[in-house]
Coordinates of C-alpha atoms and ligand atoms in Angstrom, one line a residue:
X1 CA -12.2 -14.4 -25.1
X2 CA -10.5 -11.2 -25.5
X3 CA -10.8 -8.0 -22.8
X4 CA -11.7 -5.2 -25.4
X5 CA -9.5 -2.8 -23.1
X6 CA -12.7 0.0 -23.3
X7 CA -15.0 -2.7 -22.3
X8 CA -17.0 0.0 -19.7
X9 CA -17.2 2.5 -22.3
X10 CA -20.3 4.4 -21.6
X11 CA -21.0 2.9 -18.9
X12 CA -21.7 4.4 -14.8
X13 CA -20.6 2.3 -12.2
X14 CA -21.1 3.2 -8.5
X15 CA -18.3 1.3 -6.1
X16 CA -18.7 1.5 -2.4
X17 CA -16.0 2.0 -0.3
X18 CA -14.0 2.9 -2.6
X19 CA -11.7 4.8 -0.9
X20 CA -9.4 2.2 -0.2
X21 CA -8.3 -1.7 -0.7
X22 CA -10.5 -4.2 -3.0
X23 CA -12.7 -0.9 -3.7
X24 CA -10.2 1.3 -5.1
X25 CA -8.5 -1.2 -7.0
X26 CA -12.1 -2.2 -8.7
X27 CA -12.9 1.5 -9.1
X28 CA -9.7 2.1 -11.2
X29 CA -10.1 -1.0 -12.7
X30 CA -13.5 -0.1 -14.1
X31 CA -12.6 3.5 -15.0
X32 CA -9.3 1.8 -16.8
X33 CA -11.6 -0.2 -18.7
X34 CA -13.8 3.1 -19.9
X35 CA -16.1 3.2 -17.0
X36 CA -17.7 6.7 -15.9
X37 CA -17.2 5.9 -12.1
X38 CA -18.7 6.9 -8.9
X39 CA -16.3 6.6 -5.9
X40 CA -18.2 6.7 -2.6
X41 CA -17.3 6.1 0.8
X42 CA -18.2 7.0 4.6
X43 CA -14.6 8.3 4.3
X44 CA -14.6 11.9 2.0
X45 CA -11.3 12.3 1.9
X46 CA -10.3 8.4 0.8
X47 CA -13.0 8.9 -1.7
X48 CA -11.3 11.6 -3.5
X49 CA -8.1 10.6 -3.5
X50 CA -9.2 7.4 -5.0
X51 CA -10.9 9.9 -7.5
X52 CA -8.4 12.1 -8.0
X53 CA -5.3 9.1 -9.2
X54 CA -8.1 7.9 -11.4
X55 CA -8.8 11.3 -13.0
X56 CA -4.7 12.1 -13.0
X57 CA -4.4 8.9 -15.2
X58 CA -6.4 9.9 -17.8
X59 CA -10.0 8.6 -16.6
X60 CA -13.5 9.7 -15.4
X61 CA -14.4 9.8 -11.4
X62 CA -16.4 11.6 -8.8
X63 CA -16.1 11.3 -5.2
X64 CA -19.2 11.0 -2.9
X65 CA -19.5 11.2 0.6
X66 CA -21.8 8.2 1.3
X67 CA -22.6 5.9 4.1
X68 CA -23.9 2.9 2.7
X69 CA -26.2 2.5 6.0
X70 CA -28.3 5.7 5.2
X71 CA -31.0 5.9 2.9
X72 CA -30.9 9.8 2.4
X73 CA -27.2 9.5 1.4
X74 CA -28.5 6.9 -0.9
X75 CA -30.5 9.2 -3.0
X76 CA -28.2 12.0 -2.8
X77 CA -25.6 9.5 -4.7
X78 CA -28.2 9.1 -6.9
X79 CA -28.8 12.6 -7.7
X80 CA -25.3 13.4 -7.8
X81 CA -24.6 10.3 -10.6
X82 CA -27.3 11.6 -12.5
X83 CA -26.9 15.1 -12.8
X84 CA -22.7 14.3 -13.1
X85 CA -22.3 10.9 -15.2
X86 CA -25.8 9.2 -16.0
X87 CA -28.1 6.7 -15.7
X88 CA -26.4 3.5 -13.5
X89 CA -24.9 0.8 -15.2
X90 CA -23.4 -1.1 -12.5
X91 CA -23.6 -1.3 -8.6
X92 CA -20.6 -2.7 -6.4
X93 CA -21.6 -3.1 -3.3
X94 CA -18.5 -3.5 -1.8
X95 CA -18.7 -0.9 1.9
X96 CA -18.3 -3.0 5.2
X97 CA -17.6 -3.3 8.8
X98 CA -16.8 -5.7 11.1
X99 CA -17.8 -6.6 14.5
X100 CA -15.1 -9.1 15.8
X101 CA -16.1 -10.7 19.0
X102 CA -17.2 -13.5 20.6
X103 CA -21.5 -14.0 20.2
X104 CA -22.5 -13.8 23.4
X105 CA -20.6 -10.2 23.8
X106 CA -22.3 -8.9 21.0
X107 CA -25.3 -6.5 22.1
X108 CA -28.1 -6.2 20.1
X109 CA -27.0 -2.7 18.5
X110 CA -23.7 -4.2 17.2
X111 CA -25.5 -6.8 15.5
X112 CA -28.2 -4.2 14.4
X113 CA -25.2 -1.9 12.9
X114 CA -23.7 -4.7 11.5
X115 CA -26.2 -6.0 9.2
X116 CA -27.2 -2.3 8.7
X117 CA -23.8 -1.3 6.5
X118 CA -23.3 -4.9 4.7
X119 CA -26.9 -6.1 4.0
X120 CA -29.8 -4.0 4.5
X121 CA -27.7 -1.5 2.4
X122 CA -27.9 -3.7 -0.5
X123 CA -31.6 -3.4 -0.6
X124 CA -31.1 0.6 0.3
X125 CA -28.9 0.2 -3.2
X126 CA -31.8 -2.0 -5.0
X127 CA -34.3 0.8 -4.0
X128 CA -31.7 3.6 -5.3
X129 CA -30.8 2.0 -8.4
X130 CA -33.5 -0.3 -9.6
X131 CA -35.4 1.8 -12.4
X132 CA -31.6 2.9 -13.9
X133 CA -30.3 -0.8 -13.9
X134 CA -33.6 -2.2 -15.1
X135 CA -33.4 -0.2 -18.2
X136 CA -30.0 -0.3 -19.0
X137 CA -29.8 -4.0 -18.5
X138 CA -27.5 -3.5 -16.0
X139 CA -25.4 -5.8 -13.4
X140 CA -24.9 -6.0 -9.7
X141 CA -21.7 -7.2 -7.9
X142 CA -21.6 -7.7 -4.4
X143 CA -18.4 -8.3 -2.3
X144 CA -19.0 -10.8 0.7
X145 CA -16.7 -12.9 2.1
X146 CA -15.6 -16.7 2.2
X147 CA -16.9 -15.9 5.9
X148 CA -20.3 -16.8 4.1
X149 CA -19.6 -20.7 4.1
X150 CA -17.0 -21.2 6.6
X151 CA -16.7 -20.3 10.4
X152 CA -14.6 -18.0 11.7
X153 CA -14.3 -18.0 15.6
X154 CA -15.6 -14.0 17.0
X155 CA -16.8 -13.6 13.6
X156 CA -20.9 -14.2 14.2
X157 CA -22.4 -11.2 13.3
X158 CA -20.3 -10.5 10.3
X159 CA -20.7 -14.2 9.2
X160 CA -24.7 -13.4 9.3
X161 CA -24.2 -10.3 7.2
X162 CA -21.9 -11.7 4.7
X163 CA -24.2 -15.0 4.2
X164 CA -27.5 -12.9 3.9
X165 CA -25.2 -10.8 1.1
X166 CA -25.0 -14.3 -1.0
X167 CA -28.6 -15.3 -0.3
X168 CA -30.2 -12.2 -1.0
X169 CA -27.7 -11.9 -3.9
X170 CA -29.3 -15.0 -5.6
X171 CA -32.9 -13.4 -4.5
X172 CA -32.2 -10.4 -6.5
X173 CA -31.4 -12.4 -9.5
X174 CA -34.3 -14.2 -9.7
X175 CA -36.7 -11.3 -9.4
X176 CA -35.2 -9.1 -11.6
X177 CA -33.7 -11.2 -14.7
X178 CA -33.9 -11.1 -17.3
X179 CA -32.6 -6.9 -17.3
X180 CA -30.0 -7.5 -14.2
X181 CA -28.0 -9.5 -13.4
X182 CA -26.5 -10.0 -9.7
X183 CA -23.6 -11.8 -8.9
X184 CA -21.3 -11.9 -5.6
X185 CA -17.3 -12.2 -4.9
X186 CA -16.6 -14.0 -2.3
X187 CA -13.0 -13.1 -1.2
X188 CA -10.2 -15.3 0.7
X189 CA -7.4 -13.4 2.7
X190 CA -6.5 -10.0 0.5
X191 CA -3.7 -8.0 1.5
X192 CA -6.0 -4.6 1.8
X193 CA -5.6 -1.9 5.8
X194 CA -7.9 -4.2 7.4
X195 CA -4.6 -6.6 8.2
X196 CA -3.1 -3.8 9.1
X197 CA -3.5 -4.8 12.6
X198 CA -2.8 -8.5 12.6
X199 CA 0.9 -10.1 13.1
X200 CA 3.3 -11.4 10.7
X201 CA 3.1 -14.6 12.4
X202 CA -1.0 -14.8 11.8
X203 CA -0.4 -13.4 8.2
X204 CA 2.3 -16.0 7.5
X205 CA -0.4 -18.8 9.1
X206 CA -2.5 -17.6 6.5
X207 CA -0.5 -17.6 3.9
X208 CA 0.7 -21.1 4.6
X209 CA -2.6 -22.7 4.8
X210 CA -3.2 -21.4 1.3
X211 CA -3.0 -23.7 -1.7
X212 CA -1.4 -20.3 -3.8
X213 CA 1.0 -19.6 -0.5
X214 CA 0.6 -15.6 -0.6
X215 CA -2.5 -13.5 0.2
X216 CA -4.1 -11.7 -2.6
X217 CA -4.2 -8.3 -4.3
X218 CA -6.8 -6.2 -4.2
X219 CA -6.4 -6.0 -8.1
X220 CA -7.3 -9.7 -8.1
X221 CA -10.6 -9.4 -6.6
X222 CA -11.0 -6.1 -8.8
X223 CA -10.7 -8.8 -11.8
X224 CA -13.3 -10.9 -10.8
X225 CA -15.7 -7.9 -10.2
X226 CA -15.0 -6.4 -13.6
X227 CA -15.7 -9.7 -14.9
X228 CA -19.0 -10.0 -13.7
X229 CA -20.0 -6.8 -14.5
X230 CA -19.3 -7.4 -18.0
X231 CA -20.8 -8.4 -21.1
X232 CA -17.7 -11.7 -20.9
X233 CA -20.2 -12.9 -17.6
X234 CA -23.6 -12.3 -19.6
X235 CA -25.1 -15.5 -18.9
X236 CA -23.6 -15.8 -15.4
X237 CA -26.4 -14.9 -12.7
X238 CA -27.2 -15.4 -9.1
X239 CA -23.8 -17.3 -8.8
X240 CA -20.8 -16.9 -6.3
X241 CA -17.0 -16.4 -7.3
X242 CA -14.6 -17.4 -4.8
X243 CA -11.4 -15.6 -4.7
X244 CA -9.1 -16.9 -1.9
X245 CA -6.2 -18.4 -3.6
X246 CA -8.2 -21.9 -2.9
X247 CA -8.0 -21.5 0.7
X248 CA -11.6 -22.5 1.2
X249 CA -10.6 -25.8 -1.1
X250 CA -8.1 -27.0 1.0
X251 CA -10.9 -26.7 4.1
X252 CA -13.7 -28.2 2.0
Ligands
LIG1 N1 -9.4 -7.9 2.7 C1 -9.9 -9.1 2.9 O1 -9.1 -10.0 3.3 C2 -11.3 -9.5 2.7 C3 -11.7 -10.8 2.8 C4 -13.0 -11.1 2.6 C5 -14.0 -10.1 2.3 N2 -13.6 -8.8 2.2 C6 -14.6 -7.9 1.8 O2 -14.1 -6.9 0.9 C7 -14.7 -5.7 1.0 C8 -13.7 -4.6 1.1 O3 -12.8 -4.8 2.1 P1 -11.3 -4.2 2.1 O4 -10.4 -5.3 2.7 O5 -11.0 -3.6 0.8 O6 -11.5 -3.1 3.3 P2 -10.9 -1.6 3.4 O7 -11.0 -1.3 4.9 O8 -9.6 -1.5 2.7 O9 -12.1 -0.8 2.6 C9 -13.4 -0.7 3.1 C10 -13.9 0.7 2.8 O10 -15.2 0.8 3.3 C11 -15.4 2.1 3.9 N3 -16.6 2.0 4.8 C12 -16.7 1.5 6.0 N4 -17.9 1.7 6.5 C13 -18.7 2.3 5.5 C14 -20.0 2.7 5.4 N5 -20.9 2.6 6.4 N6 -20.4 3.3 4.2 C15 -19.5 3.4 3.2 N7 -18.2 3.1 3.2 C16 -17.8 2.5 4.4 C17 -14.1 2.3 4.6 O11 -14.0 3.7 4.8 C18 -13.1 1.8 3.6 O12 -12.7 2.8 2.7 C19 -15.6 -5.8 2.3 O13 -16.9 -6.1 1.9 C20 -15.0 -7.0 3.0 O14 -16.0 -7.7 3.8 C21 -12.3 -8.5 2.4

């Protein structure tokens, strides 16, 4: 099948955290495609400069200050969207944080924050969004994380979060197709700030324990979300896409 290069044309997407790796490259990937795009993220100043090299080449972004954990900000994305670009097309929830450390370390409030900003905030997006993607026929991609089938050690809390993103991705599906339909990425190691902090040693054990013996681009997790989002995935629905370069293949 061919990508008609305008595919978004017409179209509002909101992309969280947006102001940097696998969200920026989707949000200029959408607004490359013709996508009216909403760039939000805790982080104003990412956000806009995301905006702004969209806009400089020639496409259509706003920036929004939004933390994916608060409702109120919620509904002033909506209000913004609306009064700026439109009804909403297309939801990537994509925002995140992670709590690395061993279980019994974690306190209650970690965990509480934790599934605050990558789960409960896709029902905050749901309760946002519904009416706009319900009449518009519109999609939902959510980024989780191969940390959703396979254990990491320190990881528990963001293991929880990330597997609750692909089960109540597959909810969503089934209670509100046939108008949406929901999908989630589930990305492998992707060369994006949060490795910014690991060694070269740990990224070249990484690298050498996957089948495709390189980490990935944020552009190629910006692929799969575009494709989802599309009319090319229209009878694709409550289903995962792994994107890891097959390290989770070589585990299996
Ligand atoms: N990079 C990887 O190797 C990898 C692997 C698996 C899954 N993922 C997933 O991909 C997604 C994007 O990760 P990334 O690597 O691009 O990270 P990143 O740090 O480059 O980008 C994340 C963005 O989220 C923003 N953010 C943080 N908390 C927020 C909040 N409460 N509300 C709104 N925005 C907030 C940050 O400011 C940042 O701009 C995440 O969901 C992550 O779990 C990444």
């Amino acid at each position: 099948m061919q990508i008609d290069s305008n595919e978004f044309a017409n179209q509002v997407v909101l992309v969280t955290g947006a102001g940097s790796g696998i969200g920026a490259a989707t949000a200029k990937l959408f607004a490359k495609r013709g996508a009216k795009v909403a760039v939000t993220d805790i982080n104003l100043v990412s956000a806009q400069k995301t905006a702004a090299e969209i806009n400089n080449t020639g496409g259509n972004a706003i920036a929004i200050l939004h933390d994916v954990s608060n409702m109120t900000h919620w509904e002033n994305v909506r209000d913004e969207i609306h009064a700026k670009l439109g009804e909403l097309n297309v939801v990537h929830n994509n925002a995140f944080m992670k709590i690395e450390k061993s279980t019994n370390e974690t306190t209650i409030a970690e965990w509480e924050k934790q599934i605050s900003v990558n789960l409960v905030s896709m029902q905050m997006s749901v309760l946002t969004f519904l009416t706009d993607l319900k009449k518009n026929h519109g999609a939902i991609v959510n980024t989780s994380s191969i940390h959703a089938n396979f254990g990491f050690v320190h990881h528990g809390a963001y293991a929880a979060s990330k597997g609750g993103m692909v089960a109540f991705g597959r909810q969503l599906a089934v209670d509100y197709g046939p108008e949406i339909r929901v999908n989630t990425v589930l990305p492998g190691p992707i060369l994006t700030p949060i490795w910014d902090d690991t060694t070269d040693e740990y990224r070249n054990l990484v690298t050498s324990n996957t089948p495709l013996r390189r980490m990935g681009k944020p552009e190629e997790v910006a692929e799969a979300v575009c494709f989802l989002a599309s009319s090319r995935a229209s009878y694709i629905s409550g289903t995962t896409l792994t994107v890891d370069g097959g390290y989770t293949a070589e585990k299996a």
